[in-house]
Coordinates of C-alpha atoms and ligand atoms in Angstrom, one line a residue:
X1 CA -90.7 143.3 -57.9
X2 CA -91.6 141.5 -54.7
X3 CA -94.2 144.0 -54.3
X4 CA -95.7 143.1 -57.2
X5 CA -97.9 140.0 -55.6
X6 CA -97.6 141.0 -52.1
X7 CA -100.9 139.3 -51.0
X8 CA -102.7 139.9 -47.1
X9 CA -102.4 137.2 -45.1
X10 CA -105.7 136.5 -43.5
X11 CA -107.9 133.2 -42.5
X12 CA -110.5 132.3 -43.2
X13 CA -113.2 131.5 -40.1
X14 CA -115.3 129.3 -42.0
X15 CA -112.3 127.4 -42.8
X16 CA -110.9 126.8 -39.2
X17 CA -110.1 123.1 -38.4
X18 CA -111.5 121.5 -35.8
X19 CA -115.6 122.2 -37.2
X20 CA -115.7 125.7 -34.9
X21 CA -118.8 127.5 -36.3
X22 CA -118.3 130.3 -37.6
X23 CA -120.0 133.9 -37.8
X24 CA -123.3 133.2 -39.9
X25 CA -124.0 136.3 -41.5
X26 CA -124.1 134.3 -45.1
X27 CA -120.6 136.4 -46.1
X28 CA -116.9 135.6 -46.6
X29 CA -118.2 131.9 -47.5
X30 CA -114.6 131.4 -49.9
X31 CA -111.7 133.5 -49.5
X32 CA -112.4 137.5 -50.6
X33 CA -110.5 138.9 -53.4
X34 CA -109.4 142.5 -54.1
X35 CA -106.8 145.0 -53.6
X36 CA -105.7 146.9 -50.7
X37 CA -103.1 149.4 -50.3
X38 CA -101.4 148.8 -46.9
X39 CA -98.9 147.1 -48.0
X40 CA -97.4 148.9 -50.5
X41 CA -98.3 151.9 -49.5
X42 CA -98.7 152.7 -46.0
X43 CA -100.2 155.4 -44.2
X44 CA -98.1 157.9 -46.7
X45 CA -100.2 160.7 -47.4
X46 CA -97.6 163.0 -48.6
X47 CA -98.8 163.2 -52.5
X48 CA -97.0 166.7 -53.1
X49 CA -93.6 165.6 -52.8
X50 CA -94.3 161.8 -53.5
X51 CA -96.9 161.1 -55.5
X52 CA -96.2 157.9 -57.1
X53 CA -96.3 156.4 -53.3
X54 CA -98.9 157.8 -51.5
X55 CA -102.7 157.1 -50.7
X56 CA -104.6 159.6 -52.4
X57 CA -108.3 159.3 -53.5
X58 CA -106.5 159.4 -57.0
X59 CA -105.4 156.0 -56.2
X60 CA -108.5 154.1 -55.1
X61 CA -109.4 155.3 -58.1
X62 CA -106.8 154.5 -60.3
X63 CA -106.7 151.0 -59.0
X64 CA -110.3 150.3 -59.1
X65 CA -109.9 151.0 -63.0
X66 CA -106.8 148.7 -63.3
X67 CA -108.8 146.2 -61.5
X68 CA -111.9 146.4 -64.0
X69 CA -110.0 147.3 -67.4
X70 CA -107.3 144.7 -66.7
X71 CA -109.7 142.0 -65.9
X72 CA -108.8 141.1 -62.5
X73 CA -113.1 141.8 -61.6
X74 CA -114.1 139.4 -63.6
X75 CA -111.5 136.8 -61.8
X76 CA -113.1 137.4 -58.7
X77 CA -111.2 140.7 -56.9
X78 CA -114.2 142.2 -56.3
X79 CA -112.9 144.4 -52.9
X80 CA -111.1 147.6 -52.9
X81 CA -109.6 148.1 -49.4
X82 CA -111.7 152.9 -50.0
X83 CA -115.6 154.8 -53.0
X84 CA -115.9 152.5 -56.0
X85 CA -119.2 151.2 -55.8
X86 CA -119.8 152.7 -59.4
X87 CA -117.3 150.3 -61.2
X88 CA -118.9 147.7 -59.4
X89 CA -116.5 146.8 -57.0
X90 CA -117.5 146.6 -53.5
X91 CA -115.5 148.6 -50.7
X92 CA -113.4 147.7 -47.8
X93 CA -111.9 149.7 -45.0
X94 CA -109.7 149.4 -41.9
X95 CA -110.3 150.4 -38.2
X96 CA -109.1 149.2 -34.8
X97 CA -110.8 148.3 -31.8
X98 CA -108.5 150.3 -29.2
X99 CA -108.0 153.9 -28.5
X100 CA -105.7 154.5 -31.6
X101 CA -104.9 152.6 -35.0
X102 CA -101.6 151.1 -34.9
X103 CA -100.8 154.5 -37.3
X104 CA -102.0 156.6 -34.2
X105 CA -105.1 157.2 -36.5
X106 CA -108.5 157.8 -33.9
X107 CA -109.6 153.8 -33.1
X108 CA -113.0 152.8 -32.3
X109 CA -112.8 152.3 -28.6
X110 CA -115.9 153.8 -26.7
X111 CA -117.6 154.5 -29.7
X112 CA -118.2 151.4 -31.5
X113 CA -121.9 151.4 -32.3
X114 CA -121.2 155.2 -33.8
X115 CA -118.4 153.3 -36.1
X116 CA -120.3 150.6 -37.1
X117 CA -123.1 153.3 -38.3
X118 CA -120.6 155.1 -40.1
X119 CA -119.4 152.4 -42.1
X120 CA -122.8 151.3 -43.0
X121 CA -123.7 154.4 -44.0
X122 CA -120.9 154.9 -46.3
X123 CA -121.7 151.6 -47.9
X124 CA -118.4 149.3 -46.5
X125 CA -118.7 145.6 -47.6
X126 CA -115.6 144.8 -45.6
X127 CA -114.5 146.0 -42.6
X128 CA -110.6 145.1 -40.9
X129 CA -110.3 145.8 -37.2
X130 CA -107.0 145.8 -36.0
X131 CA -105.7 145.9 -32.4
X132 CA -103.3 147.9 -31.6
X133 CA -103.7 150.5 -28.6
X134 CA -106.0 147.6 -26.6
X135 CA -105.6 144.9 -23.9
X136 CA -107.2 141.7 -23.6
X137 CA -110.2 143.3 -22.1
X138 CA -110.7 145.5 -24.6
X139 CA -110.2 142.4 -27.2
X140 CA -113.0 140.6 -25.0
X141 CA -115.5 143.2 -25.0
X142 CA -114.5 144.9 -28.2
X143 CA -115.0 142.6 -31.1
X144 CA -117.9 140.9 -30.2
X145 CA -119.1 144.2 -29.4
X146 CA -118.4 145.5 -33.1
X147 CA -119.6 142.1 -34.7
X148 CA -123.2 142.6 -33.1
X149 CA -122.9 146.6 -33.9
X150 CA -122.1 146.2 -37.5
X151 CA -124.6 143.0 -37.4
X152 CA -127.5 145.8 -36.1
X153 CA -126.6 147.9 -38.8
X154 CA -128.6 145.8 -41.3
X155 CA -125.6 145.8 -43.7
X156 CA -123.6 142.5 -44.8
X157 CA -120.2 143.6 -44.1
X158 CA -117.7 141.2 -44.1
X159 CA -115.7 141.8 -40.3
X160 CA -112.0 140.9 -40.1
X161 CA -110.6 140.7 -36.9
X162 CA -106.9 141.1 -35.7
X163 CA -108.0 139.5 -32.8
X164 CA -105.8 136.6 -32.4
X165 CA -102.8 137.9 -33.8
X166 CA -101.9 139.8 -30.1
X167 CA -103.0 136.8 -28.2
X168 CA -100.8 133.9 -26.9
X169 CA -103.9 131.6 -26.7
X170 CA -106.4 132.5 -28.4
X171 CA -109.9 131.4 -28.3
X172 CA -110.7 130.7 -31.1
X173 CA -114.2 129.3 -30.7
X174 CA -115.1 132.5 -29.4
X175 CA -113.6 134.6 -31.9
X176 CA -114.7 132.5 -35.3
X177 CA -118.4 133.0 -33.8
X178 CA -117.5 136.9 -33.9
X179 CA -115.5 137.3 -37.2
X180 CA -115.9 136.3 -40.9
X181 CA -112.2 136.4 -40.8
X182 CA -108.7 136.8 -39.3
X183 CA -105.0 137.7 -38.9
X184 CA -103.5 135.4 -37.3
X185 CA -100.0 136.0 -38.0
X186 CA -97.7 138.7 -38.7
X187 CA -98.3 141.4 -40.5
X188 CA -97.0 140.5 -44.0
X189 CA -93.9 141.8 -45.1
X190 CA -92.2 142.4 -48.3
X191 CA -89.7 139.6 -48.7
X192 CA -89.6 136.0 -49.7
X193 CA -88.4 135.3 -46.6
X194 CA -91.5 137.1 -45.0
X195 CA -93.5 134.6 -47.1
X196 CA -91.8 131.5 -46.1
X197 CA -92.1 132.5 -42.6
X198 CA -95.9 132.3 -42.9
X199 CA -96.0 129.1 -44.7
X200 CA -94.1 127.6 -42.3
X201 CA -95.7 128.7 -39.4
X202 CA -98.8 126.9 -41.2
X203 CA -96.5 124.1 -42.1
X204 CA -95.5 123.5 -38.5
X205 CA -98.5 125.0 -36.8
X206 CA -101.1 122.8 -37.8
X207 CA -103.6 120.2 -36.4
X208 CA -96.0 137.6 -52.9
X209 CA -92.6 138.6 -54.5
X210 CA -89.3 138.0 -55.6
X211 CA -88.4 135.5 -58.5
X212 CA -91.4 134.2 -60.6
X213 CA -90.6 131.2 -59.0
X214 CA -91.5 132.6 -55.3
X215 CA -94.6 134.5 -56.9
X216 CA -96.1 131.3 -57.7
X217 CA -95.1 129.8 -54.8
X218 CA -96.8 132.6 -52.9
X219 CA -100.4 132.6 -55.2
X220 CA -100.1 128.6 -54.9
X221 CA -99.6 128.4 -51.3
X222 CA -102.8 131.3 -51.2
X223 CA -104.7 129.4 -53.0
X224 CA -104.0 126.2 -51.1
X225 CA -104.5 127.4 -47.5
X226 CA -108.1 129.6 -48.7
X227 CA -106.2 132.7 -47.5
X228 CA -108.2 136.2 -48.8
X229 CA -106.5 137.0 -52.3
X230 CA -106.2 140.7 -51.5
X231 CA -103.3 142.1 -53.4
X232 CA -101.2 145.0 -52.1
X233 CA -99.3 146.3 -55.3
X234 CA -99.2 148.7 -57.9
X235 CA -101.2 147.8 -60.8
X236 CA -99.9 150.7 -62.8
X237 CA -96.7 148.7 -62.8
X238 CA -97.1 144.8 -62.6
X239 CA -95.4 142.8 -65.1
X240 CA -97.2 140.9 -67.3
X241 CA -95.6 137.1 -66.0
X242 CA -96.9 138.9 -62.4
X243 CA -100.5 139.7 -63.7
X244 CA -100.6 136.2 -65.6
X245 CA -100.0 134.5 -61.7
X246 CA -102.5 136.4 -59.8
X247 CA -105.5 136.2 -62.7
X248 CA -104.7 132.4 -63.5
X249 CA -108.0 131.0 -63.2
X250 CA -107.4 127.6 -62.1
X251 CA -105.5 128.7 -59.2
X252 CA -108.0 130.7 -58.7
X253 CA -110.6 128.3 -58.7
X254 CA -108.5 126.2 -55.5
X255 CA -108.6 128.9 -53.8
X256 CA -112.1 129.7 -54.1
X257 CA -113.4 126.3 -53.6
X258 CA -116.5 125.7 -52.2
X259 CA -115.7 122.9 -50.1
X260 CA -114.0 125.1 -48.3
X261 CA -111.2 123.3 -46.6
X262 CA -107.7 124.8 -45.2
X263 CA -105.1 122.4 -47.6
X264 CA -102.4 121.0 -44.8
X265 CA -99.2 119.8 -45.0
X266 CA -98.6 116.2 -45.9
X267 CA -94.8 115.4 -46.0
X268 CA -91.7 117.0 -45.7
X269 CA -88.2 115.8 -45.8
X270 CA -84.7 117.0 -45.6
X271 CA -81.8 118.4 -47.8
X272 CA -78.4 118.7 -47.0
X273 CA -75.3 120.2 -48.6
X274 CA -71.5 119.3 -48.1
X275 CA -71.1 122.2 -45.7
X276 CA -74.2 122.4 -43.9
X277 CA -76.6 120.8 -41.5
X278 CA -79.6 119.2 -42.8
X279 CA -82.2 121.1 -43.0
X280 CA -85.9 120.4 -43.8
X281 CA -86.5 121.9 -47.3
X282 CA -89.0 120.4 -49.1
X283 CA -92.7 120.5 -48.1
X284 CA -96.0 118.7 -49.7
X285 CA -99.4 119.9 -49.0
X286 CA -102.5 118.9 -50.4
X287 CA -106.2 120.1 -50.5
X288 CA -109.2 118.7 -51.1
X289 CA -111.7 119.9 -53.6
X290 CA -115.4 119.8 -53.8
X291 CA -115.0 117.7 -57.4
X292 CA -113.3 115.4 -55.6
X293 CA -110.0 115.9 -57.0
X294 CA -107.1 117.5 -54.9
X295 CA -104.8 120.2 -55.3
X296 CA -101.2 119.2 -54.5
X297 CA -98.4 121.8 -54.4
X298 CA -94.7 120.6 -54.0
X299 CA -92.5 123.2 -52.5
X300 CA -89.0 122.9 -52.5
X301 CA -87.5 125.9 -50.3
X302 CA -83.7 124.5 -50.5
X303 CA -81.5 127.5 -51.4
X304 CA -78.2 126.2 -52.3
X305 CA -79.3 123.8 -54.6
X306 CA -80.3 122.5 -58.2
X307 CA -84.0 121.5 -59.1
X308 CA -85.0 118.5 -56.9
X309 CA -87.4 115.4 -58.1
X310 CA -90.3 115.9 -55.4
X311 CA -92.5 112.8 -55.2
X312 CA -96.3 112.7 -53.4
X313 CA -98.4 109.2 -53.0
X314 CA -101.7 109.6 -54.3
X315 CA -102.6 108.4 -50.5
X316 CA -100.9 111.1 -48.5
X317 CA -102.9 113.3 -51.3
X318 CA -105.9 111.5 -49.8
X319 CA -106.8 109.8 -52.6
X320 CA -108.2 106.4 -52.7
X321 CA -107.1 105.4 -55.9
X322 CA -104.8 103.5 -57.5
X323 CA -104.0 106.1 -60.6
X324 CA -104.9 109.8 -61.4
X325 CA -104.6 112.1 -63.6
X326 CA -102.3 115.1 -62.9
X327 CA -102.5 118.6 -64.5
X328 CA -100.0 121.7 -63.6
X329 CA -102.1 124.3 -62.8
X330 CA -99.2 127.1 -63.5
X331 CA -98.5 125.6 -67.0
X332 CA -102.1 124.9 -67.4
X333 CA -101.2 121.4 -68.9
X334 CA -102.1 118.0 -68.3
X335 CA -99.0 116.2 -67.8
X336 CA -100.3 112.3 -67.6
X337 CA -101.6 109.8 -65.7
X338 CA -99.7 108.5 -62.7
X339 CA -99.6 105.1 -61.1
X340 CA -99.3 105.6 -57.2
X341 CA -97.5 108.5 -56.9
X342 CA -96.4 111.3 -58.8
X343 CA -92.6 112.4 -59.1
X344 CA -91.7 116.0 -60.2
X345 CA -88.9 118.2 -60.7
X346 CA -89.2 121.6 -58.9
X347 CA -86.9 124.6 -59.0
X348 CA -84.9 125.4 -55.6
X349 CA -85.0 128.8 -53.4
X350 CA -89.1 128.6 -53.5
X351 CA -89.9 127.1 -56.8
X352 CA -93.4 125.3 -56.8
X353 CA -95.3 122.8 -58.9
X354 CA -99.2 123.5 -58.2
X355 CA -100.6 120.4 -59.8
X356 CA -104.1 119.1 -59.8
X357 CA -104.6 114.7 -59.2
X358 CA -108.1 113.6 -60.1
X359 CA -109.0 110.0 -60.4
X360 CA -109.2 107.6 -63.3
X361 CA -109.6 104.7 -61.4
X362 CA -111.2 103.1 -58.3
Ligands
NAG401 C1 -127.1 139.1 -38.3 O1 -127.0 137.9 -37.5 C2 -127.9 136.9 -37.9 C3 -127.7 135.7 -37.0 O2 -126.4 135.2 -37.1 C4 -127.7 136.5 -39.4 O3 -128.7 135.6 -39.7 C5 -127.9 137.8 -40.2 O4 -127.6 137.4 -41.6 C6 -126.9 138.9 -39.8 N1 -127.2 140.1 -40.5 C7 -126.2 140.9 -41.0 C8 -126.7 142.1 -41.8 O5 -125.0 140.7 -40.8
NAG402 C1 -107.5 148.1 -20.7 O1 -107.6 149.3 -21.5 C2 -108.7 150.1 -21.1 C3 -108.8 151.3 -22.2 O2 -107.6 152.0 -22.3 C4 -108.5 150.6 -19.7 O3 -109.6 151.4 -19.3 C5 -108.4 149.4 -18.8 O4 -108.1 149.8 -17.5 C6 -107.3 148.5 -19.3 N1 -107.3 147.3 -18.5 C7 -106.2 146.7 -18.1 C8 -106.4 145.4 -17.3 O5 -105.1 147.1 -18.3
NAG403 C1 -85.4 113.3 -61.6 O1 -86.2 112.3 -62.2 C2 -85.9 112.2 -63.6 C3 -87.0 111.3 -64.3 O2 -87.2 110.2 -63.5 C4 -84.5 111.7 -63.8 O3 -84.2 111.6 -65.2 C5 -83.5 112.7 -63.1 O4 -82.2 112.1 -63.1 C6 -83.9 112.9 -61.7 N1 -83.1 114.0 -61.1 C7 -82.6 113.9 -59.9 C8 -81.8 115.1 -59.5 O5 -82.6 113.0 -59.2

């Protein structure tokens, strides 16, 4: 079930605080969407004994239908992480800048121009270089060397970078001018708790699937940080509650908002329980939108406990307004206008409202 809405975690480098410029190669401007297989699948390639789980041409195929006749194309997931042009869809691959891909696959080390030619040539949009089998020299020289490679080629391709994810420090001025994109986190995994881990390292770090209740909480947390919306599942086999997350087009439309900017985390407070420390559970972020309203989502991660009334100000929403008017973007309902705040019941172990505040008055 998890597996279901398993999305990539990625940045994105135009959205990276601080107003770092990044790579202009008029690409990645809001997060990509699409489906890749890592996650789900692997590196299996044994389709004689398992053929429900491997990677097979089959597959790219079969999923670049599911993506077109189910609808999700027309939403936005335009990018297949192997060839689909045909159907429309754009294609993305993976590579890795060291000797060897992490799956001891050949990597692109000494012959990066000959890579980025290839990938040109076989018509790749998107392009994910990981960075396993390298050292920080290799980092250094490496992806910038790729980014101008693929950038000679002539071809936009979109170029994600694993870059920073092996780095204590990264440099990130450097590496936004080099990549569209990056991972800078952990691989993701499939768990809730894999999830939370990554929201909180956002959560704390600044200046998806089990329940329905996580899967929102994953798409709304998505599409409140701009992260890539690039599924790893099997769309033979999603459930329709599933599908209805990841093709809600009003979540969509937060996390492909042209303004462009990385929601953050606003508030936070603690829960505690008769026999356990208190523990900081509940978490409000907020993102700004190019209409001028903001997208709020109220997380309450607390699992030992009922539903809990979450409350945001219209200020720490950065609004400058004395009332809005609040719509939940799961339910797709407007549910009122508020006068200062707004006070919400939200389930425990990951539940989420996703709501939308837009002004009705100075
Ligand atoms: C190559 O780089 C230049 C300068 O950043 C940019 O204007 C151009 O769009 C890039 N071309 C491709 C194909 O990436
Ligand atoms: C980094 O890796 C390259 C390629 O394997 C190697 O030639 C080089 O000596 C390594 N440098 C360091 C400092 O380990
Ligand atoms: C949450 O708020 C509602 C409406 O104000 C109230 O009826 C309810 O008792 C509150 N629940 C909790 C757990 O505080």
């Amino acid at each position: 079930m998890m597996a279901a809405l398993v999305i990539q975690w990625l940045a994105l480098a135009s959205l990276l605080a601080g107003g770092a410029v990044s790579l202009d190669n008029g690409l990645a401007l809001t997060p990509p969407m699409g489906w890749m297989s890592w996650e789900r699948y692997r590196c299996n390639v044994d389709c004689t004994t398992d053929p429900y789980n491997c990677i097979s041409e089959e597959l790219y195929m079969e999923m670049a239908d599911r993506l077109v006749d189910q609808g999700y194309k027309d939403l936005g997931y335009e990018f297949v992480n192997i060839d689909v042009h045909s159907r429309g869809l754009k294609l993305g691959i993976y590579g890795d800048i060291g000797t060897m891909t992490c799956g001891g696959y050949p990597g692109s080390y000494g012959h990066i121009e000959t890579d980025a030619m290839t990938y040109a040539e076989w018509g790749v949009d998107m392009v994910k270089v990981d960075g396993c089998y390298a050292n920080e020299t290799v980092f250094a020289e490496g992806y910038p060397a790729m980014g101008k490679a693929l950038n000679a080629t002539g071809r936009p391709i979109v170029y994600s970078c694993s870059w920073p994810a092996y780095l204590k420090d990264p440099d990130y001025a450097t590496i936004s001018k080099t990549c569209n994109l990056w991972r800078n986190y952990d691989d993701i995994q499939d768990s809730w708790d894999s999830v939370l881990s990554i929201i909180l390292h956002y959560a704390e770090g600044q200046d998806v699937f089990g329940n329905l209740d996580q899967q929102m909480s994953q798409m709304a947390m998505w599409a409140i940080f701009a992260s890539p919306l690039l599924m790893s599942n099997d769309l033979w086999n999603i459930p329709e509650d599933s599908r209805e997350i990841l093709q809600n087009p009003e979540v969509i439309a937060v996390n492909q908002d042209k303004l462009g900017v990385q929601g953050k985390l606003v508030s936070s407070s603690t829960t505690s329980h008769p026999h356990s420390p208190k523990e900081t559970t509940l978490y409000v972020f907020a993102k700004p939108l190019s209409t001028g309203s903001v997208a709020v989502a109220l997380l309450n991660t607390d699992d030992q406990g009922t539903p809990r009334n979450m409350t945001v100000s219209l200020q720490e929403a950065g609004l400058k307004v004395t009332s809005a008017r609040v719509r939940d973007l799961f339910e797709l309902k407007d549910i009122g206008v508020f006068n200062s705040k707004v006070t919400l019941s939200v389930n425990p172990s990951g539940g989420v409202r996703l709501l939308l505040l837009t002004p009705v008055s100075p």
